[in-house]
XYZ file of C-alpha atoms in Angstrom:
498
model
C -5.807 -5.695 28.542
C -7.218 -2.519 27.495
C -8.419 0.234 30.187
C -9.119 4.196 28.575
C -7.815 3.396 24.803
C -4.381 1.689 26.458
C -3.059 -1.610 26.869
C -2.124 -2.366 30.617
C 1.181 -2.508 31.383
C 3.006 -6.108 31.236
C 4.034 -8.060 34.177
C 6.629 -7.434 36.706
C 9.478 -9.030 34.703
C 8.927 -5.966 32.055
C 9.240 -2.947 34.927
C 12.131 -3.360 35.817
C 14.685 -0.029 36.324
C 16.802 0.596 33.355
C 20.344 2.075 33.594
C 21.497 4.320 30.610
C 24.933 4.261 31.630
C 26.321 1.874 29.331
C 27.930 2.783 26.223
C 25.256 0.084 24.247
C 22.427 2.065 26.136
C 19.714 3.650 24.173
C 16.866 6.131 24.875
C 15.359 4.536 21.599
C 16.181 1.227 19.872
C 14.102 1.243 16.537
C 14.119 -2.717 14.867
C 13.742 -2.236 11.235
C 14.725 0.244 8.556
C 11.574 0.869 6.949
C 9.615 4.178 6.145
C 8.246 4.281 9.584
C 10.674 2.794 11.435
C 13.386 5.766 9.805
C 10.906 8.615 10.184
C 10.731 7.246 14.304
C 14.286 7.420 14.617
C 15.328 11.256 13.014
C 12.278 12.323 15.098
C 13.501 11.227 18.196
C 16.776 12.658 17.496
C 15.717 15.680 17.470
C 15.029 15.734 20.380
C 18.357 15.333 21.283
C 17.805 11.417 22.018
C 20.172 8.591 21.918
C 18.772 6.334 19.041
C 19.728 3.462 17.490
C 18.314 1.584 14.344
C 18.852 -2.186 13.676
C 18.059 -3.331 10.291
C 18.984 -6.415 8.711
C 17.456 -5.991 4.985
C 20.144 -4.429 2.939
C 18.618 -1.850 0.657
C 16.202 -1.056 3.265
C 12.864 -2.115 0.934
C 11.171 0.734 -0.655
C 9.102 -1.338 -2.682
C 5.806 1.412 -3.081
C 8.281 3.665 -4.958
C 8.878 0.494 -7.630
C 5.403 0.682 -8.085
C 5.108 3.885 -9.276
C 8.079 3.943 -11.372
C 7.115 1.244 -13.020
C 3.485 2.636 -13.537
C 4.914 5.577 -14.841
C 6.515 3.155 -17.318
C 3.894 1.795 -18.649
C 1.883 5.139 -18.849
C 4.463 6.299 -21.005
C 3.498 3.739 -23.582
C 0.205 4.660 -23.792
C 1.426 8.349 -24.027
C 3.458 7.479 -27.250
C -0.104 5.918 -28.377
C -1.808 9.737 -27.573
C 0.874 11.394 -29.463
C 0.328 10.039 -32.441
C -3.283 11.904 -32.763
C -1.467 15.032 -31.684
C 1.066 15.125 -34.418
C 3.950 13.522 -33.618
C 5.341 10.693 -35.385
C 6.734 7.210 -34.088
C 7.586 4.476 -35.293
C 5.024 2.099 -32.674
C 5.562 -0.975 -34.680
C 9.765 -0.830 -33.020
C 8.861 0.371 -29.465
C 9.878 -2.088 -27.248
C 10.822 -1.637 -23.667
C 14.526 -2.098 -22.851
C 14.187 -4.189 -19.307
C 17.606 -4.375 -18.526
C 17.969 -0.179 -18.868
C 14.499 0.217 -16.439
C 15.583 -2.098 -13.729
C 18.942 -0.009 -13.813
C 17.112 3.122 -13.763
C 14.571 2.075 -11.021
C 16.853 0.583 -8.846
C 19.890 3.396 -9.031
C 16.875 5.788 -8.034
C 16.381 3.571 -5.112
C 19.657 3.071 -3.997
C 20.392 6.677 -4.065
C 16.849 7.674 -1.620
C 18.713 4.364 0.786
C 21.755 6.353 0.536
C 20.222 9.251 1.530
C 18.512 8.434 4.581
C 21.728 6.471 5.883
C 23.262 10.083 5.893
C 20.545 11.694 7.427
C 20.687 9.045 10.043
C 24.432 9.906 10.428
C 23.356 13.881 10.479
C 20.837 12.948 12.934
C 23.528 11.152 15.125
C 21.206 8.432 14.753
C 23.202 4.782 15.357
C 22.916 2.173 12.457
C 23.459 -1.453 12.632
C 23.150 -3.278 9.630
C 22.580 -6.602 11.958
C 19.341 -8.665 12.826
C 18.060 -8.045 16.072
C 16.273 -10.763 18.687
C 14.846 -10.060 22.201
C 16.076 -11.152 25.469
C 14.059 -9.547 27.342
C 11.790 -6.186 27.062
C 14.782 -3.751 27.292
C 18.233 -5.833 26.037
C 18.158 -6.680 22.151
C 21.199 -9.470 20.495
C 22.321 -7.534 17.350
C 23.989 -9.581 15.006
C 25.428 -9.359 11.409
C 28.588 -9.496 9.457
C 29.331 -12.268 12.175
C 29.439 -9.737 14.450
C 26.874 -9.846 17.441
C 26.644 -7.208 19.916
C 24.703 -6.568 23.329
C 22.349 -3.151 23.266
C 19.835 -2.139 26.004
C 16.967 0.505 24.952
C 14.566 2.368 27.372
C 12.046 2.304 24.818
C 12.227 0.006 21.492
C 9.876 0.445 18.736
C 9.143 -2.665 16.114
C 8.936 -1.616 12.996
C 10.127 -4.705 10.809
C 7.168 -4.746 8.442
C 5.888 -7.787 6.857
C 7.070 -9.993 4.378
C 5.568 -11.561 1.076
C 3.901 -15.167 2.101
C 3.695 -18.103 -0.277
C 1.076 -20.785 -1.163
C 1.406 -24.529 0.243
C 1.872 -26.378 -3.033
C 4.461 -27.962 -4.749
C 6.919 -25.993 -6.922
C 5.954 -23.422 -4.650
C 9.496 -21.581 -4.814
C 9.744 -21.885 -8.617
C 8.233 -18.367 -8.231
C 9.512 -15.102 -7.183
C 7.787 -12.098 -4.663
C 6.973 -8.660 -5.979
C 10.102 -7.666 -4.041
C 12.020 -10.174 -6.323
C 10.303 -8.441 -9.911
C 12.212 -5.507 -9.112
C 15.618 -6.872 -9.048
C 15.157 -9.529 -12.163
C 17.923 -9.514 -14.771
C 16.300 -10.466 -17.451
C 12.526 -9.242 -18.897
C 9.860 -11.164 -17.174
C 8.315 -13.022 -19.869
C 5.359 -13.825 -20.260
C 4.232 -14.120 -16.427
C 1.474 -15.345 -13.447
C 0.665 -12.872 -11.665
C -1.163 -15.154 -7.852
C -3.541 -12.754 -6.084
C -5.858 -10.235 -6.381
C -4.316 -7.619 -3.848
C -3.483 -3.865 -4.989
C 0.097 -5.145 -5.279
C -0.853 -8.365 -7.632
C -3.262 -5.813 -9.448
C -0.314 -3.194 -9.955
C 2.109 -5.487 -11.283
C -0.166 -6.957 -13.794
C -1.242 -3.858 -15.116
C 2.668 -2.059 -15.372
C 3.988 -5.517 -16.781
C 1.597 -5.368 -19.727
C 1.729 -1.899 -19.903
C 5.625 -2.721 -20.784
C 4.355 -5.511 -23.387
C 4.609 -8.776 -21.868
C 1.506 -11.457 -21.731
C 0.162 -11.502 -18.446
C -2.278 -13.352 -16.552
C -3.911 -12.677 -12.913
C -5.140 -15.712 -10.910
C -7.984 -14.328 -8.335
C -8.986 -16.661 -5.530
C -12.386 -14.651 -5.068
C -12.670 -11.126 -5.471
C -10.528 -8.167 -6.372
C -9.042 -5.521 -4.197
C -10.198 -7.203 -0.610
C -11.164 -3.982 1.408
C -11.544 -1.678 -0.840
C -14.665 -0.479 -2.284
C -15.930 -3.413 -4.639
C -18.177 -1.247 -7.033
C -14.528 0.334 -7.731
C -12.216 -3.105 -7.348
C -14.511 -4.216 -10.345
C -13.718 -1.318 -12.693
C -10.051 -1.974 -12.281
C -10.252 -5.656 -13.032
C -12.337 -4.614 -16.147
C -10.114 -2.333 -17.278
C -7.317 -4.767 -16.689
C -8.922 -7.486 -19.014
C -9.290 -4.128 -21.125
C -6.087 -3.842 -21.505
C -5.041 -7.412 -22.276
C -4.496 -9.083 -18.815
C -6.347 -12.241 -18.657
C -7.986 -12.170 -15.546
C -8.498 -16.384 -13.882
C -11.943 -16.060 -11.586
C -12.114 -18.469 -8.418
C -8.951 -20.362 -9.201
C -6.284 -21.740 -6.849
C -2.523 -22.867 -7.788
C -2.078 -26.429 -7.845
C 1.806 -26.861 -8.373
C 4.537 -25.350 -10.197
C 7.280 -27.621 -12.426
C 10.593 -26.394 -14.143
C 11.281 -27.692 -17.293
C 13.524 -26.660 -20.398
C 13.807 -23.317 -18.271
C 10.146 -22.321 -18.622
C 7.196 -23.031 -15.370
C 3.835 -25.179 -16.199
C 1.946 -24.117 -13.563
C -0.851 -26.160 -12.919
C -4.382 -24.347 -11.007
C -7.828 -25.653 -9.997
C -10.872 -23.625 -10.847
C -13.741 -23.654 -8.434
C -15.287 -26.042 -10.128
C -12.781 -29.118 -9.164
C -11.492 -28.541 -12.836
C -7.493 -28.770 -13.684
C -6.455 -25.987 -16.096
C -2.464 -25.278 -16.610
C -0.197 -23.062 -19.080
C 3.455 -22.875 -19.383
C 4.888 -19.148 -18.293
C 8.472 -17.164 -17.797
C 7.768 -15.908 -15.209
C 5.566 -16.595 -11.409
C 4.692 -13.675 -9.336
C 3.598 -14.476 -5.835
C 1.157 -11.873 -4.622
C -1.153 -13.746 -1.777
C -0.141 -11.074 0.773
C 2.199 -10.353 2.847
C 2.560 -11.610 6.949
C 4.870 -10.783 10.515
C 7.938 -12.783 10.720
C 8.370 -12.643 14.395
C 9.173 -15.984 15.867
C 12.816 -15.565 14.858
C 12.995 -12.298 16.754
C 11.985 -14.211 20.135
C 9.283 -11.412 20.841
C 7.797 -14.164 23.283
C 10.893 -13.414 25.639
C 10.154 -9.483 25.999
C 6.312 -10.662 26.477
C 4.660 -8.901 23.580
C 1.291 -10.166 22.505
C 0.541 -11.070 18.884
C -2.860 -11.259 17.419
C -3.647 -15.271 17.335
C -4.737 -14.934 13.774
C -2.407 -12.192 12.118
C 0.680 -12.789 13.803
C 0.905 -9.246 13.949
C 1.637 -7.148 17.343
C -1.219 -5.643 19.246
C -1.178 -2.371 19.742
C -3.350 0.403 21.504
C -4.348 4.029 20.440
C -0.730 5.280 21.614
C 1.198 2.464 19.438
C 1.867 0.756 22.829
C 2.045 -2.861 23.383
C 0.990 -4.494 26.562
C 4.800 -4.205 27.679
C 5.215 -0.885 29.093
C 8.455 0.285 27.104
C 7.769 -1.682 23.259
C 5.746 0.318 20.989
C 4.911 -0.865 17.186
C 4.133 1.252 14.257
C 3.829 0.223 10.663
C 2.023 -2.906 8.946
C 3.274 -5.102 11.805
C 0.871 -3.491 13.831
C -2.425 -5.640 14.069
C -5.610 -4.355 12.161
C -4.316 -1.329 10.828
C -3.882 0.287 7.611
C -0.227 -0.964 5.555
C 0.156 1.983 4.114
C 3.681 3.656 4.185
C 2.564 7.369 4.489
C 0.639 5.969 7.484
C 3.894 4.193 9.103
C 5.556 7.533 8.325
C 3.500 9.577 10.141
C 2.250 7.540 13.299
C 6.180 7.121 14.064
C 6.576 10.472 14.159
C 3.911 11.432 16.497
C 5.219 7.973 18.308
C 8.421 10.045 18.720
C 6.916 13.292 19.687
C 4.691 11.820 22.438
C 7.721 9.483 23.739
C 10.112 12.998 24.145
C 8.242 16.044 23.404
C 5.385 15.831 25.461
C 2.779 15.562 22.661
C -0.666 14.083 22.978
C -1.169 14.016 19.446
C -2.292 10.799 17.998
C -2.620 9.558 14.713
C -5.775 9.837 12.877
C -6.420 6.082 11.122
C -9.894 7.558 9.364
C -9.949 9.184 5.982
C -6.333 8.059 5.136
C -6.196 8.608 1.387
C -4.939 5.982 -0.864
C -4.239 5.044 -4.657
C -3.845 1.638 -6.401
C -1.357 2.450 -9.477
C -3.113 0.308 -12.429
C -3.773 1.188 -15.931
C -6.585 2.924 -14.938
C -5.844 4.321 -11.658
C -8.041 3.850 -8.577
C -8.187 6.626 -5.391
C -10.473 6.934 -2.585
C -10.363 8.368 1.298
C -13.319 7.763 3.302
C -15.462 4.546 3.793
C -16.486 2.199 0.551
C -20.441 2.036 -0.186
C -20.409 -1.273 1.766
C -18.998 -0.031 4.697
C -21.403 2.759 4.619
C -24.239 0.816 3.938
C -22.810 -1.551 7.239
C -22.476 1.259 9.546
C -25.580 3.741 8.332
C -27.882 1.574 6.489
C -29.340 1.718 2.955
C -31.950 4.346 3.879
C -29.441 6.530 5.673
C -26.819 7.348 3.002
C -26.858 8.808 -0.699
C -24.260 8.228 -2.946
C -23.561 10.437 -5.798
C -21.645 8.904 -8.904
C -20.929 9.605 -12.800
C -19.324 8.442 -15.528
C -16.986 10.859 -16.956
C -14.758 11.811 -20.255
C -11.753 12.894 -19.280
C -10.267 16.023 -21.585
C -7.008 14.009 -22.364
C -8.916 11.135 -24.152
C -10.523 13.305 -26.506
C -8.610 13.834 -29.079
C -7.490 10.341 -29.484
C -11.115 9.160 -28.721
C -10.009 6.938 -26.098
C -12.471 4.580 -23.939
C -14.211 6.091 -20.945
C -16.095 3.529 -19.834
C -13.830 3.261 -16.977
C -13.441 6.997 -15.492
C -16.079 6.830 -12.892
C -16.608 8.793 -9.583
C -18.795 8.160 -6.464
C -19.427 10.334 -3.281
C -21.020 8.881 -0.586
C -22.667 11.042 2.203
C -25.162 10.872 4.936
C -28.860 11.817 3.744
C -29.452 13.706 6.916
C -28.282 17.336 6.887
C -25.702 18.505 6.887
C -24.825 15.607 4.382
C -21.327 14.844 5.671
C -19.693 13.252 3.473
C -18.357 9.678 4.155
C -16.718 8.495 1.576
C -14.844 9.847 -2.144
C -14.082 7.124 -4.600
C -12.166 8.121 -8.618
C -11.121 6.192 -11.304
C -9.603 7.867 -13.867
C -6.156 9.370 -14.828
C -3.964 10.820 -12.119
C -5.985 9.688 -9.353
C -3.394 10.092 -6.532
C -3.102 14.228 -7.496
C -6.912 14.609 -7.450
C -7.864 12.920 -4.114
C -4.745 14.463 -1.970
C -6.764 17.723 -1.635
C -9.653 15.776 -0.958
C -8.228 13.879 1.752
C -7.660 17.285 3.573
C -11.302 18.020 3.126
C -12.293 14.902 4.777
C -10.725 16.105 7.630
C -12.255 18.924 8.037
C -15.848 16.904 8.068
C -16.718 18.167 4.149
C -20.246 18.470 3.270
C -21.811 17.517 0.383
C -22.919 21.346 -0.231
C -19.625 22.563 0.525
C -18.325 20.168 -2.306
C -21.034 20.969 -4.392
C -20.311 24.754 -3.794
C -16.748 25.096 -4.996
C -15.589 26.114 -8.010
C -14.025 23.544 -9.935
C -10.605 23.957 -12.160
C -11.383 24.270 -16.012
C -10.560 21.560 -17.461
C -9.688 19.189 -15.747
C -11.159 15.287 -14.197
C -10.851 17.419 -10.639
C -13.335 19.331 -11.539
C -16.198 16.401 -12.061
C -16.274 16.089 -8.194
C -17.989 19.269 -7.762
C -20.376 18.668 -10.234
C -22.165 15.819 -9.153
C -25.546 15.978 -9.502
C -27.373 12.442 -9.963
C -27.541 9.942 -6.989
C -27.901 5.901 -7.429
C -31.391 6.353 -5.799
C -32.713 8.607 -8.020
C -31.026 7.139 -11.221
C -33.035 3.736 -9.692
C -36.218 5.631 -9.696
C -36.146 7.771 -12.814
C -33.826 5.374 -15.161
C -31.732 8.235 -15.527
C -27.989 7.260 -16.896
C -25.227 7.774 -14.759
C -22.845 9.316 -18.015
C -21.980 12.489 -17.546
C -22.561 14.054 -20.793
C -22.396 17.696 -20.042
C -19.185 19.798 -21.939
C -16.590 20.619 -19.327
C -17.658 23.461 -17.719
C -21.134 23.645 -18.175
C-alpha cells in the first residue's frame, strides 16, 4: 500500500524489536554481491555500521564489463581494416582471433576487479559470506555454503541478488548456454544462435562476428524492446551490415545434439519450419528474479504478480518496514548497473546518514555496445509522442560522416543523431539519441545536461569540439517536420566545422 511515495509498513509479525547484541547481529545484511549490492555495503560502513554481505555466486558476475571487452575486441578488427588506408601494413588474409588467449585475458581482468572489492570489503570491515541466504522471517536470514549454515539477524537487509538469464520451453532447451556461460567457454564459439533481440543478444552478435565467427540472431518481434525503435532499427541494419543474419518473427522449436554439433529447429510467423545446424546456442530471452528459493514469502515481501520482481517505493523500501531492494530485482525499474550502483548508495546514506536524497530514475544515460554503437538519455520519440503528442514536440535529427571514416571511405549510412524537445519555449529538451562511434564518451556529458533541464538553444548555442562526431549535436539544424514539408534530406553534408 502506497501513502506519500511509500509503501506502508508490513504487518505486526514484521515490527517486532530487534536486539543487536548477538555476535551474528547486523545493522545491515546485504543478499547478493553484485554492483549495487557491494556499493550498499562499503557505504554503510562508513558510517561506521556493522554490515554483512551474503553472496552465493562465486566470481560475483560482472557480466557488463565482458561486454565491453569483448566489443573492444571486435573494434580492434575493424581498426586493423582502417590502418591499412593509413599506411600500415598487415597481413589481413592471417588475422584470426586467438579465443583461448581473450577468454584468459577477459576473465583474469575480471577476477582481479572480484579480488579487489573482496579487499575493500575487508578494509571496509565489511563481513563476507560466500553462502546462499533464505528468510525466516523479516530480520533472521539461514546462511549456508561450504556445508556450513549459520544463523544471522539484520536490522535492516537489503536484496540485491539480481536476476538471472531465463530459458525458452522447448525441447533441447539446455543444449544451449546463457551470455554468462559465452564468457567462460573453452573453446571458440563456432558458428553460433544468438535467441533474442535484447541489448545483450544484440551485443553478443555483433562482438562474436566482429571476432569472425558466422552468426545468426533469431528476433521474436522487434529489436531493442524499450528503447527508441527509429534507433533499435539502425542497429539491426547495421548488424545485417556487418554479416549477422538477422531471423524476423521466428520462435525456437527444439534443439538436438548430434556428432557434437546443435540442429536447432525454429518456426517463422508464418507456421513455417526452418532449421540449421550451429556450434554454438546463445540464450538471450531475458533475464528474471529467482526468489522462491530464498523463501521471501516468510519475511512477507510482495513481488510484482507478473515480474516476479520485488516492489519497491521511491525510498527502495518494501512493504516490510526493515527490507529494502535496489538493483534489477527491483520491479519496473531500469537494469542498469550504474543505476544499482548509485541508488544503493543513497540507500545507505538515507538508512545512516540522515540523507533525503533519492535517486533520480529520469535521464539515466545508457549505451548498447554493437558494431555500430547506440547511446541515448532522455525519452525515445515514441514515448514523447505518448506523453506530449505529435503536435507538441520537434525532433531534430541528421545523418552524419564521422572524421574517422574518411580516409578509408567507410559507410555512414548508419551514424545518425536525433534530439527531441518540446515545441513550446523554452524547448526543453526531452530526449538525445547517437549512433555512431564512441557513443558512450559522447552522451556522458550529455546526460549531465539533461539534468540540468537543457534547452534546445542552449545546445544549439555551444561551441562544439573540432573535429569530432560530438560536435554534430550542436549543429542540428533540420527537424523531421520540416524535412516532411520541404523534402529536405536529413544528410548532413556540411564540412566539419562549417
Amino acid at each position: 500500500m502506497f501513502w506519500k511515495g511509500r509503501i506502508a509498513s508490513g504487518t505486526g509479525n514484521h515490527r517486532r524489536l530487534f536486539s543487536t547484541s548477538a555476535k551474528s547481529s547486523y545493522d545491515l545484511i546485504v543478499i547478493g554481491g553484485g554492483s549495487g549490492g557491494l556499493a550498499c555495503a562499503k557505504e554503510a560502513a562508513q558510517f561506521d555500521k556493522k554490515v554483512l554481505v551474503l553472496d552465493y555466486v562465486k566470481p560475483s558476475p560482472k557480466v557488463t564489463l565482458h561486454y565491453k571487452l569483448m566489443h573492444q575486441a571486435a573494434l580492434l578488427n575493424q581498426s586493423l581494416k582502417d590502418a591499412e588506408s593509413y599506411g600500415w601494413q598487415f597481413d589481413l588474409k592471417s588475422n584470426t582471433v586467438d579465443w583461448r588467449i581473450l577468454r584468459n585475458a577477459v576473465q583474469n581482468h575480471i577476477r582481479s576487479l572480484n579480488w579487489g572489492h573482496r579487499v575493500q570489503l575487508k578494509d571496509n570491515k565489511v563481513d563476507y559470506l560466500n553462502a546462499y541466504g533464505t528468510f525466516i522471517d523479516a530480520h533472521t536470514l539461514r546462511a549456508v555454503g561450504n556445508k556450513k549454515e549459520e544463523i544471522v539477524h539484520g536490522r535492516n537487509i537489503v536484496i540485491a541478488t539480481g536476476i538471472r538469464p531465463k530459458y525458452p520451453q522447448i525441447p533441447g532447451v539446455e543444449e544451449g548456454i546463457s551470455s554468462d556461460d559465452l564468457f567462460g567457454l573453452s573453446h571458440p564459439p563456432g558458428k553460433t544462435l544468438v535467441v533474442g533481440g535484447s541489448y545483450v543478444a544484440l551485443e553478443c552478435a555483433g562482438f562474436l562476428s566482429g571476432l569472425g565467427f558466422d552468426v545468426k540472431v533469431m528476433i521474436r518481434s522487434i529489436p531493442l524492446r524499450g528503447f527508441d525503435q527509429e534507433m533499435a532499427n539502425i542497429v539491426a541494419s547495421n548488424l545485417a551490415a556487418h554479416g549477422v543474419d538477422i531471423l524476423w518473427r521466428c520462435v525456437p522449436h527444439s534443439i538436438v545434439r548430434k556428432n557434437g554439433q546443435l540442429t536447432a529447429e525454429w518456426k517463422s510467423e508464418d507456421g513455417k519450419i526452418f532449421s540449421d545446424t550451429f556450434d554454438t546456442l546463445l540464450w538471450a530471452v531475458g533475464r528474471e528474479p529467482r526468489l522462491s528459493s530464498m523463501s521471501i514469502d516468510k519475511a512477507g515481501v510482495l513481488c510484482h504478480p507478473k515480474s516476479g520482481k520485488v516492489i519497491v517505493d521511491d525510498y527502495d523500501k518494501t512493504n516490510v518496514e526493515n527490507i529494502y531492494a535496489i538493483g534489477d530485482i527491483q520491479h519496473g525499474r531500469l537494469e542498469l548497473t550504474p543505476v544499482a550502483i548509485r541508488s544503493g548508495k543513497l540507500l545507505a546514506r538515507r538508512l545512516f546518514n540522515g540523507s533525503k536524497e533519492l535517486m533520480d530514475y529520469d535521464n539515466v544515460p545508457t549505451t548498447v555496445f554493437t558494431p555500430v554503437e547506440y547511446s541515448c538519455v532522455g525519452l525515445s520519440e515514441e514515448a514523447a509522442v505518448q506523453k506530449y503528442g505529435t503536435g507538441e514536440i520537434e525532433v531534430y535529427h541528421a545523418q552524419f560522416s564521422p572524421v574517422e571514416f574518411s580516409v578509408r571511405q567507410r559507410k555512414n549510412e548508419n551514424c545518425y543523431i536525433k534530439v527531441i524537445c518540446k515545441r513550446a519555449s523554452p524547448n526543453k529538451v526531452l530526449g538525445i539519441h547517437y549512433s555512431g562511434p564512441n557513443a558512450g564518451e559522447v552522451m556522458q556529458g550529455f546526460g549531465v545536461a539533461m539534468r540540468c533541464n537543457l534547452t534546445m538553444d542552449q545546445l544549439l548555442g555551444t561551441v562544439g569540439i573540432h573535429p569530432t562526431s560530438a560536435e554534430e549535436l550542436v549543429k542540428l539544424r533540420i527537424t523531421k517536420r520540416f524535412a516532411a514539408w520541404t523534402g529536405q534530406s536529413v544528410r548532413n553534408t556540411r564540412l566539419f566545422g562549417t
